[in-house]
Coordinates of C-alpha atoms and ligand atoms in Angstrom, one line a residue:
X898 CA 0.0 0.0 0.0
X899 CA 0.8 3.5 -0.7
X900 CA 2.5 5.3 2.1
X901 CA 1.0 7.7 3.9
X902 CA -1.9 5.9 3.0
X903 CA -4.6 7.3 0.7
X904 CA -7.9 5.9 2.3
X905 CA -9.7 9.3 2.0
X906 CA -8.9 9.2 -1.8
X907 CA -10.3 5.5 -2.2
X908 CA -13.1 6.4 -0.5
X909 CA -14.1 9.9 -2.3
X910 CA -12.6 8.7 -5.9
X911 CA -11.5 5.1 -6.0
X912 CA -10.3 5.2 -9.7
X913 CA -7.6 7.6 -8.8
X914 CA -6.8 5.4 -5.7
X915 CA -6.4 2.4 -7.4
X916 CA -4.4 4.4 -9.9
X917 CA -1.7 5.2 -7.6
X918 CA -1.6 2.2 -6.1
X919 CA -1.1 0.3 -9.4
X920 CA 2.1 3.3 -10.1
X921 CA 3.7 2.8 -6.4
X922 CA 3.5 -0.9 -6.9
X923 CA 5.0 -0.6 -10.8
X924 CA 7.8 1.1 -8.3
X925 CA 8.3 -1.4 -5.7
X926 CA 8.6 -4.0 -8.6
X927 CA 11.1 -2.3 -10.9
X928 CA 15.1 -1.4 -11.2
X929 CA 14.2 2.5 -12.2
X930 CA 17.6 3.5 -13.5
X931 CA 15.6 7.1 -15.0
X932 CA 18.4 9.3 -14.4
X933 CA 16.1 12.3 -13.7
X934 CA 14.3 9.9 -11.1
X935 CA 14.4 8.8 -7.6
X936 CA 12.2 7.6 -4.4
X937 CA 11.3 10.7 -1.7
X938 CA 10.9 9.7 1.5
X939 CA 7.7 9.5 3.3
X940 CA 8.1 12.8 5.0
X941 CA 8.9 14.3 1.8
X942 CA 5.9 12.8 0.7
X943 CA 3.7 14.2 3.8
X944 CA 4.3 17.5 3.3
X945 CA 3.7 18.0 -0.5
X946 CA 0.2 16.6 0.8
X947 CA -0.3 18.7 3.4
X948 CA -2.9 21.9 3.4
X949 CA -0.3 24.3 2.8
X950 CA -1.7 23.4 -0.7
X951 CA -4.7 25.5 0.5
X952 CA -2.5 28.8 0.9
X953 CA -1.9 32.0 -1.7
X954 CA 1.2 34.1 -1.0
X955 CA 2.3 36.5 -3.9
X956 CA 5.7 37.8 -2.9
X957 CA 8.6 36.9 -0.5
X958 CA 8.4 36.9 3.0
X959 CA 7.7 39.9 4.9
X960 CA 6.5 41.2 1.6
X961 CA 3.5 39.3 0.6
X962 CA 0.2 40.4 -1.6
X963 CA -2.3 38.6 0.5
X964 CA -3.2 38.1 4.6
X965 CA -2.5 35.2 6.6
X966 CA 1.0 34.4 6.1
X967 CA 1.8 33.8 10.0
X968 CA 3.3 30.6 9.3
X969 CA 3.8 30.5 5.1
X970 CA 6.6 33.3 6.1
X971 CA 8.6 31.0 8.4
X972 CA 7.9 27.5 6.1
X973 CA 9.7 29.8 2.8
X974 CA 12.1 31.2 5.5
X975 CA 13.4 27.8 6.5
X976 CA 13.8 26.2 3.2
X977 CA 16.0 29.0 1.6
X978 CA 18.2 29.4 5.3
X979 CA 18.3 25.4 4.8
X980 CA 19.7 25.9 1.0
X981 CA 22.0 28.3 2.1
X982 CA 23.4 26.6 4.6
X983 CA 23.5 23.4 2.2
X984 CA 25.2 24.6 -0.5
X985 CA 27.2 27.5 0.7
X986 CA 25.4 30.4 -1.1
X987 CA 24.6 33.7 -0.2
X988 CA 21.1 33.6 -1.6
X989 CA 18.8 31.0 -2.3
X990 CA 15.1 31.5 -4.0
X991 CA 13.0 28.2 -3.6
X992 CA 9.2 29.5 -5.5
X993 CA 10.1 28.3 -8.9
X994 CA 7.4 25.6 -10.1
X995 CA 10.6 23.2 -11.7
X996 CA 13.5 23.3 -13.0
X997 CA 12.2 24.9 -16.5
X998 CA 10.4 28.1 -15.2
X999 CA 14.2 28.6 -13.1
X1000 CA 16.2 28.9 -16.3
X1001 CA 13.1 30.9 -17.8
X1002 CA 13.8 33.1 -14.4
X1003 CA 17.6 33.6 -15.8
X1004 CA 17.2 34.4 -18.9
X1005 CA 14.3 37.0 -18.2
X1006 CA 16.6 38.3 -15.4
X1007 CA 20.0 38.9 -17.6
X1008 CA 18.7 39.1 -21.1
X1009 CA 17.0 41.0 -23.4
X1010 CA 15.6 39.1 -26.8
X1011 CA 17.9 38.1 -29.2
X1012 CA 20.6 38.5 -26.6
X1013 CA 23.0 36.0 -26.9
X1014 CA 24.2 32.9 -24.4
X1015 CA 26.4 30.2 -24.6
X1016 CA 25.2 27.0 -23.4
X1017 CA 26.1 22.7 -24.1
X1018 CA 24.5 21.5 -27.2
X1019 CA 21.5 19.5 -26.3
X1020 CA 22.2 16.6 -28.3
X1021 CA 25.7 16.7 -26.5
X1022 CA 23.9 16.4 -23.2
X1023 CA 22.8 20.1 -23.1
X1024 CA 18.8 20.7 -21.6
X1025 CA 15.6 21.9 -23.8
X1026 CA 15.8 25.5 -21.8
X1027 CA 19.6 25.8 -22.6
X1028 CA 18.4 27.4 -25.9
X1029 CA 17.3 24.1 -28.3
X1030 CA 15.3 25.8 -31.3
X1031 CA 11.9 23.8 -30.1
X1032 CA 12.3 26.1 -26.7
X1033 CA 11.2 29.7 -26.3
X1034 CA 15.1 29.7 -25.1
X1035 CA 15.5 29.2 -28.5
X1036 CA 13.3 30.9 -30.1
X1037 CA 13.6 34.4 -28.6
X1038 CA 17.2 34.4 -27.7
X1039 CA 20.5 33.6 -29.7
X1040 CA 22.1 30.6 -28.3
X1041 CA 25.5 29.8 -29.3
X1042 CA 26.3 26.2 -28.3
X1043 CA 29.6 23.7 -27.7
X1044 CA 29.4 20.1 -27.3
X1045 CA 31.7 17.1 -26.5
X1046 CA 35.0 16.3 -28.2
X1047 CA 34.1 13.1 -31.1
X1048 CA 36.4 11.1 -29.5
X1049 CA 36.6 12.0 -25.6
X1050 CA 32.7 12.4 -24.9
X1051 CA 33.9 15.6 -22.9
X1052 CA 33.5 19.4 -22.9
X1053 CA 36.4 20.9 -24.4
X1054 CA 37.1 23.9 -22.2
X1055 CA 39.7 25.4 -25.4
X1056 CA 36.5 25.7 -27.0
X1057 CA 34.2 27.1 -24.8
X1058 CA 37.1 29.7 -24.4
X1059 CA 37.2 30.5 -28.0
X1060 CA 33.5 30.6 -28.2
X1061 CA 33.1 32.7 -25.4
X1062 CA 35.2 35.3 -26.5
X1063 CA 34.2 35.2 -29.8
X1064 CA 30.7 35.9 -29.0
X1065 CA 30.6 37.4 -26.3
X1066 CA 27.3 35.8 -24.7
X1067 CA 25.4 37.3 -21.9
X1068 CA 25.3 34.3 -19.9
X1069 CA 27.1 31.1 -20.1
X1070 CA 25.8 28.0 -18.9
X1071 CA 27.0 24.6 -17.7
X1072 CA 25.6 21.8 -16.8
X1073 CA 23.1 19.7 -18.6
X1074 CA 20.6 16.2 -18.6
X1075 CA 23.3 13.5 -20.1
X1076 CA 26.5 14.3 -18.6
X1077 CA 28.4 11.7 -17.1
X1078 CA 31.4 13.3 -16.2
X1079 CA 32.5 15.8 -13.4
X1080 CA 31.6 19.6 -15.0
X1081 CA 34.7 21.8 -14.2
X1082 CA 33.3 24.4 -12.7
X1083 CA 36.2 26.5 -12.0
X1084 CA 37.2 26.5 -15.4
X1085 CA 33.7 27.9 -16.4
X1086 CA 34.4 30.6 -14.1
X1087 CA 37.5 32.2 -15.0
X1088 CA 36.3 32.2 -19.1
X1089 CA 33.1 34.1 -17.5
X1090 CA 35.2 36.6 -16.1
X1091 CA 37.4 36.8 -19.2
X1092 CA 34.2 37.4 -21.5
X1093 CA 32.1 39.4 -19.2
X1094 CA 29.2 36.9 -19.2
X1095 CA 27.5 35.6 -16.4
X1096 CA 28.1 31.9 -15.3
X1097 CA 24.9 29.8 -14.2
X1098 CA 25.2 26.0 -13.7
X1099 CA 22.5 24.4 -13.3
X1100 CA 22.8 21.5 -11.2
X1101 CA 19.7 19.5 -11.9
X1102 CA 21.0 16.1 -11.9
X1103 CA 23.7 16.4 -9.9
X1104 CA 22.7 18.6 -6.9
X1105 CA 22.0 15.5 -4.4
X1106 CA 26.0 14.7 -5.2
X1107 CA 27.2 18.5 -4.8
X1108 CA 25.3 18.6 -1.3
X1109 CA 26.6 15.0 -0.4
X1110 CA 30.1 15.7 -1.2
X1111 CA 30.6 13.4 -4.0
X1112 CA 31.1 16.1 -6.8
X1113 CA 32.4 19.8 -6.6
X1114 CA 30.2 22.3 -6.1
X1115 CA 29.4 25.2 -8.0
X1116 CA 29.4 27.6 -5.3
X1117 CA 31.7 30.8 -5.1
X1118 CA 32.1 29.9 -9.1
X1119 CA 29.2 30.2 -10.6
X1120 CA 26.9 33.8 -10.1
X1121 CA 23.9 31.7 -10.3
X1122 CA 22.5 28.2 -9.5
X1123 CA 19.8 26.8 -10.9
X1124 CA 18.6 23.3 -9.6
X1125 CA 15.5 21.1 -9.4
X1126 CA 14.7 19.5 -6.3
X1127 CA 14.0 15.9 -6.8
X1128 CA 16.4 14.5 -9.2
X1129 CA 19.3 13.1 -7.0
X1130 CA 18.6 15.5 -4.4
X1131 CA 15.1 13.1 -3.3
X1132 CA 13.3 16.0 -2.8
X1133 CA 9.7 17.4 -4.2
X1134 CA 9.2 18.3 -7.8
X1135 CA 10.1 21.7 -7.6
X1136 CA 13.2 23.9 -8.3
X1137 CA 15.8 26.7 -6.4
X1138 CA 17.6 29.2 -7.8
X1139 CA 20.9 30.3 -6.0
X1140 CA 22.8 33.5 -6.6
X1141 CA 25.6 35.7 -4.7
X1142 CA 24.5 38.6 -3.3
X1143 CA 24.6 40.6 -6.2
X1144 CA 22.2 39.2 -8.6
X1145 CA 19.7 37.8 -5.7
X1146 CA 17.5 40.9 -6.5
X1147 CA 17.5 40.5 -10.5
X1148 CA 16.4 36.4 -10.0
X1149 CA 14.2 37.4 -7.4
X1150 CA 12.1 39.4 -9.8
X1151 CA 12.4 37.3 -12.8
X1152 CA 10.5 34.5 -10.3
X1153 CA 7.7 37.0 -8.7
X1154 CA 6.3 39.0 -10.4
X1155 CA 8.5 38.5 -13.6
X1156 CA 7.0 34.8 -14.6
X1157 CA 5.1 33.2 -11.8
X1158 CA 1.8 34.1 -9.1
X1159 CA 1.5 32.3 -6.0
X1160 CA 4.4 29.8 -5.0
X1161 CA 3.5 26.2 -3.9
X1162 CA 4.0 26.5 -0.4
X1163 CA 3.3 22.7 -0.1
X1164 CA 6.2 22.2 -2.1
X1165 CA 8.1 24.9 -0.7
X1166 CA 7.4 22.8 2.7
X1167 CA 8.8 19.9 1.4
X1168 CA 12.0 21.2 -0.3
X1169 CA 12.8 22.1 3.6
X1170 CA 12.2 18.7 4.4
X1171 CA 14.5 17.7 1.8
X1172 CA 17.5 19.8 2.5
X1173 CA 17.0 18.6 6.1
X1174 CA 17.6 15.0 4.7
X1175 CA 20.4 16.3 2.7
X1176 CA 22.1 17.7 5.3
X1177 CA 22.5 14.6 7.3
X1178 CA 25.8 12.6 7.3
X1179 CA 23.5 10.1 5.5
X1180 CA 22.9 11.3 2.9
X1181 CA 27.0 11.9 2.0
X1182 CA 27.0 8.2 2.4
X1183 CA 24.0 8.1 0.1
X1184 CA 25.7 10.1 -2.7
X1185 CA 29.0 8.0 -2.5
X1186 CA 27.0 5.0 -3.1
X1187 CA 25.4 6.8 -5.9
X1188 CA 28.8 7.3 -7.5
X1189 CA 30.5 3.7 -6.5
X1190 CA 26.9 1.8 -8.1
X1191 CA 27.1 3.7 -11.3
X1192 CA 31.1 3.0 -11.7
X1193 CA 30.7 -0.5 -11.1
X1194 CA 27.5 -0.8 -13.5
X1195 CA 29.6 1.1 -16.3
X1196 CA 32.3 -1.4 -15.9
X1197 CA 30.1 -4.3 -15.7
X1198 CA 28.5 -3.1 -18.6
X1199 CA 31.8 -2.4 -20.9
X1200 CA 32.5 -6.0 -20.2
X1201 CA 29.7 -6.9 -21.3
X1202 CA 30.5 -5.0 -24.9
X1203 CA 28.5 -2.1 -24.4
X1204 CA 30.2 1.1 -25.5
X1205 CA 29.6 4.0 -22.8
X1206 CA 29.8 8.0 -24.0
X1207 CA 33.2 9.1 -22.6
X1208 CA 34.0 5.6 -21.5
X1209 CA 33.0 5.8 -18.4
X1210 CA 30.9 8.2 -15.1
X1211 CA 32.2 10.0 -12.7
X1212 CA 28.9 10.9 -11.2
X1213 CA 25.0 8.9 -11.1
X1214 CA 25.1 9.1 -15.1
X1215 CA 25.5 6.7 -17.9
X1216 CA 25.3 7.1 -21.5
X1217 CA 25.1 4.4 -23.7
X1218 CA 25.6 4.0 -27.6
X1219 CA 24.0 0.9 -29.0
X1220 CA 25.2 1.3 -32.4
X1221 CA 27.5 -1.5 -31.9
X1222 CA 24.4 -3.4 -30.7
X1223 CA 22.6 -3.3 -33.6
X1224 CA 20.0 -2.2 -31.8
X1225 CA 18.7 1.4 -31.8
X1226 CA 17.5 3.1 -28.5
X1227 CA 13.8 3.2 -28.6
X1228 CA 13.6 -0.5 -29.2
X1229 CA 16.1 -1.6 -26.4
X1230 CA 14.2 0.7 -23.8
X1231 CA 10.6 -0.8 -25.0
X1232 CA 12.3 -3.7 -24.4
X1233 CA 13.9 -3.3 -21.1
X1234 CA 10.8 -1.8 -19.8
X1235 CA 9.2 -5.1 -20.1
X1236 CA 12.1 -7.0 -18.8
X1237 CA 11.7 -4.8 -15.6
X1238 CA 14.1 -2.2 -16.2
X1239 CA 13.2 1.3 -16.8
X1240 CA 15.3 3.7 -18.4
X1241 CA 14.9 6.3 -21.5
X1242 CA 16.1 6.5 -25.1
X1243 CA 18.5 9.0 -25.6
X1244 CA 20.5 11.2 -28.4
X1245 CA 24.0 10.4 -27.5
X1246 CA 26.8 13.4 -29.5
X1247 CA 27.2 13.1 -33.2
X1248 CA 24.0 10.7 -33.6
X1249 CA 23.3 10.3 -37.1
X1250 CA 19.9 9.1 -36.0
X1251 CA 17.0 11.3 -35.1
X1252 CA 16.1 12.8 -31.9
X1253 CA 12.9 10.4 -31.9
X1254 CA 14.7 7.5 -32.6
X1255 CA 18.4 7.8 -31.1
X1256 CA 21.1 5.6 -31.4
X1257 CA 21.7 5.5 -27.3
X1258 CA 19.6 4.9 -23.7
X1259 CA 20.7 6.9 -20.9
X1260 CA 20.5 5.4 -16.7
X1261 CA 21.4 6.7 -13.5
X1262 CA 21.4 5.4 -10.5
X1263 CA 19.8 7.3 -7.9
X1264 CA 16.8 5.3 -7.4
X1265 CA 18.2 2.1 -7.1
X1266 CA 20.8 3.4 -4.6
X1267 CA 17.7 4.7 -2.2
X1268 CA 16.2 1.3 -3.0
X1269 CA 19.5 0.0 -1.2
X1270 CA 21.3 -2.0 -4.0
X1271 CA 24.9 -1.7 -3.8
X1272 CA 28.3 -2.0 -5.7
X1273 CA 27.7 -6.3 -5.6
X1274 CA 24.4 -6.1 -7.3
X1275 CA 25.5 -4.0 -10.4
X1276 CA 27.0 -7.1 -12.5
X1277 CA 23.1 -8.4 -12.3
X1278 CA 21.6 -5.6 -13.2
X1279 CA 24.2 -5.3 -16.0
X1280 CA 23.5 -9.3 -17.3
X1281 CA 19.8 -8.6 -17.0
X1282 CA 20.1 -5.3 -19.2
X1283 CA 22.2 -7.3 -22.3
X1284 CA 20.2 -10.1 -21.9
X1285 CA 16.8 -7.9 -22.2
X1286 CA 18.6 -6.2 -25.2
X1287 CA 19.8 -9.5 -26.5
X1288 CA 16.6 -10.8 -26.5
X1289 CA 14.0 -7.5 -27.2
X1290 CA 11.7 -10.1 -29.6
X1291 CA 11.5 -12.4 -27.0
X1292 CA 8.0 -11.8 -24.9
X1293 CA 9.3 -14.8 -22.2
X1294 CA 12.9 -14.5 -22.1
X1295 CA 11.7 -10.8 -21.0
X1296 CA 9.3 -12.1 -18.3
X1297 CA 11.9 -14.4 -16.8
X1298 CA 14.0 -11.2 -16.3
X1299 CA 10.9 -9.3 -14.9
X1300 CA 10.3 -12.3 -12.6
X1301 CA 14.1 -12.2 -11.0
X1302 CA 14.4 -9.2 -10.6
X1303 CA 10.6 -8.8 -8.8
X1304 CA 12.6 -11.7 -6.4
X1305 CA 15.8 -9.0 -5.6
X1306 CA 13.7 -6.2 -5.0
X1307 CA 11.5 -7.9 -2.9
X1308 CA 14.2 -7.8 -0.1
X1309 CA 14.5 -4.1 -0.7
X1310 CA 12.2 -2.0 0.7
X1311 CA 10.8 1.2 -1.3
X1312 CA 10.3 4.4 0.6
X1313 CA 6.6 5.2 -0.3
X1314 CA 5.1 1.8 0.0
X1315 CA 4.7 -1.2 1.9
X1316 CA 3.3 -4.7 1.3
X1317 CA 2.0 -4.3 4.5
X1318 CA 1.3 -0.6 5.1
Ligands
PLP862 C1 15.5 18.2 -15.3 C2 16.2 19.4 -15.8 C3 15.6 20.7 -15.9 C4 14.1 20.9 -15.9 O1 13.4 20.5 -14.9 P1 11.9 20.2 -15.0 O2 11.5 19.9 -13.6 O3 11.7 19.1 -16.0 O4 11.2 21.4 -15.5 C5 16.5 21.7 -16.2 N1 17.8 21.6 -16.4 C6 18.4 20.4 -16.3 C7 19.8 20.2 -16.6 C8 17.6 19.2 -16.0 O5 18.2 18.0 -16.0

């Protein structure tokens, strides 16, 4: 059963009940290995529930459009001191609605249309909002992009250089969706300076690892920090935006009244819940383990022929390209999904196939690190994952797989649910 536990809902609307149920159990039963995706805890869980759903509060604390805010002003309070304190920043806004409204908020705040930024190519491993020409941060704006060396899988920082001060972009952005390697953030910085742009890095994916320890952080390098909340930091799904003192005001206003109304103080209320996970000894354990499974399940899977972008992770990230497979993306995740495996198609750099139908899959490993799983289970889940792709027209070779892997996770318990509960 779900966890809390949603009797009201069966009750008042039992299709939406049994709904949930049949998602937390789809869950419990498979190795998630979404790179975007995790398990929150219960408490996390709790308070996105809770009636601070009910509440409006245009504004920021102390400065608010509407009454009643006696304890809305302390909840926001909390969760930015709580960022702050997490990730070393001066300044920490928590109202954006995700992660795409917060790089909406940076580009409002520092640019004008047709303004120029630099940003990672999305099919490098770059994100929609970093200026792809299906985006309004393409459309509206002039975004000038570098990728990944052909034969490295890694930024060349030569070229950003060059780029940068060729340009000359407004902003300059690092940081991206399929990037399995440690973004050198110091480097960013000092071509920033050089080219008078601003630096944001946007720490989506990896902010769970900067606030555990187990990559470096972007702080006092980086002017601006955008980040969702969930992600590998196993919070709500929501978003933060970090600045130094200097820019705070510009990012405030591009949130409220620049783009959005009312923040969602329920979510708000459970980022704080969040960081206070994140700040536990814990969870640095947590984040190490989310390094040391993904290293052992890129080497497990090289030996088992599978050819990784940049040859390797340093962080929760891999990228593979099947083209040596024979095998394009789509079809291997279709069929890893019914093996029990979930994980997403993905352009991997220099794919002569289409977006729609890559070439490569993409997994991380911050799911099945809450789950529990550790270095010792990742040559499993490496055999089950060529097997599944070894076998993608074979409906019971893919239910045995299902089946085994049902029996591991069975020993694991899933934050969220309980056989039980
Ligand atoms: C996930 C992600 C976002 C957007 O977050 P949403 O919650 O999907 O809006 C932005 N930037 C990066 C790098 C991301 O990985």
């Amino acid at each position: 059963m779900h966890q809390p536990p949603i009797t009201h809902l069966a009750s008042t609307d039992p299709d939406v009940a049994e709904l949930i149920e049949a998602e937390a159990t789809r869950q419990h039963d498979k190795i998630r290995l979404i790179a975007s995706e995790n398990y929150v805890s219960p408490a996390v869980l709790e308070a996105t529930g809770s009636v601070l759903t009910n509440k409006y509060s245009e504004g920021y604390p102390g400065k608010r459009y509407y009454e009643g805010q006696q304890v809305v002003d302390p909840v926001e309070e909390l969760a930015q001191a709580r960022a702050r304190a997490l990730f070393g920043v001066s300044h920490a806004n928590v109202q954006p609605y995700s992660g795409s409204p917060a790089n909406l908020a940076v580009h409002l705040a520092f640019m004008q249309p047709g303004d120029t930024f630099l940003s990672l190519e999305l099919a490098h491993g770059g994100h929609l909002t970093h200026g792809s020409p299906v985006s309004i941060s393409g459309k509206w704006l002039n975004p000038v992009h570098y990728g990944v060396g052909r034969g490295t899988g890694r930024v060349d920082m030569d070229e950003v250089r060059d780029l940068a001060l060729r340009e000359r972009p407004k902003v300059i952005f690092c940081g991206g969706t399929a990037i399995p390697r440690t973004i050198d953030f110091p480097a960013f910085a000092e071509i920033a300076k050089e080219s008078g742009a601003v630096l944001v890095a946007d720490i989506a994916h990896i902010a769970g690892l900067v606030a555990g320890g187990a990559h470096p952080t972007p702080a006092g390098y980086a002017d601006v920090i955008t980040t969702t909340t969930h992600k590998t930091l196993r919070g709500p799904r929501g978003a933060m935006i970090m600045t130094t003192e200097e820019h705070a005001t510009a990012i405030d206003k591009a949130i409220f009244p620049g783009l959005q109304g009312g923040p969602h103080n329920h979510t708000t209320a459970a980022i704080a819940v969040a960081l206070k996970e994140a700040a536990l000894p814990e969870f640095g354990d947590y984040a190490r383990q989310i390094v040391a499974n993904a290293q052992a399940l890129a080497e497990a899977l090289t030996a088992h022929g599978f050819d990784l972008v940049s040859g390797g992770t340093d962080n929760h990230l891999i990228l593979i390209d099947l083209t040596n497979k024979d095998v394009a993306g789509k079809p291997a995740a279709k069929a890893l999904d019914l093996a029990g495996i979930e994980l997403n198609f993905n352009t991997v750099p220099f794919d002569p196939r289409k977006p729609w139908s890559p070439s490569g899959i993409r997994l991380g490993t911050a799911a099945i690190t809450t789950r529990g799983l550790t270095e010792g289970h990742m040559a499993s889940v490496a055999e089950w994952i060529d097997r599944a792709i070894a076998s993608a027209e074979d409906g019971p070779a893919l239910d045995k797989i299902a089946g085994e892997i049902q029996d591991l996770l069975s020993a694991f318990p899933m934050p969220g649910w309980a056989i039980n509960g």
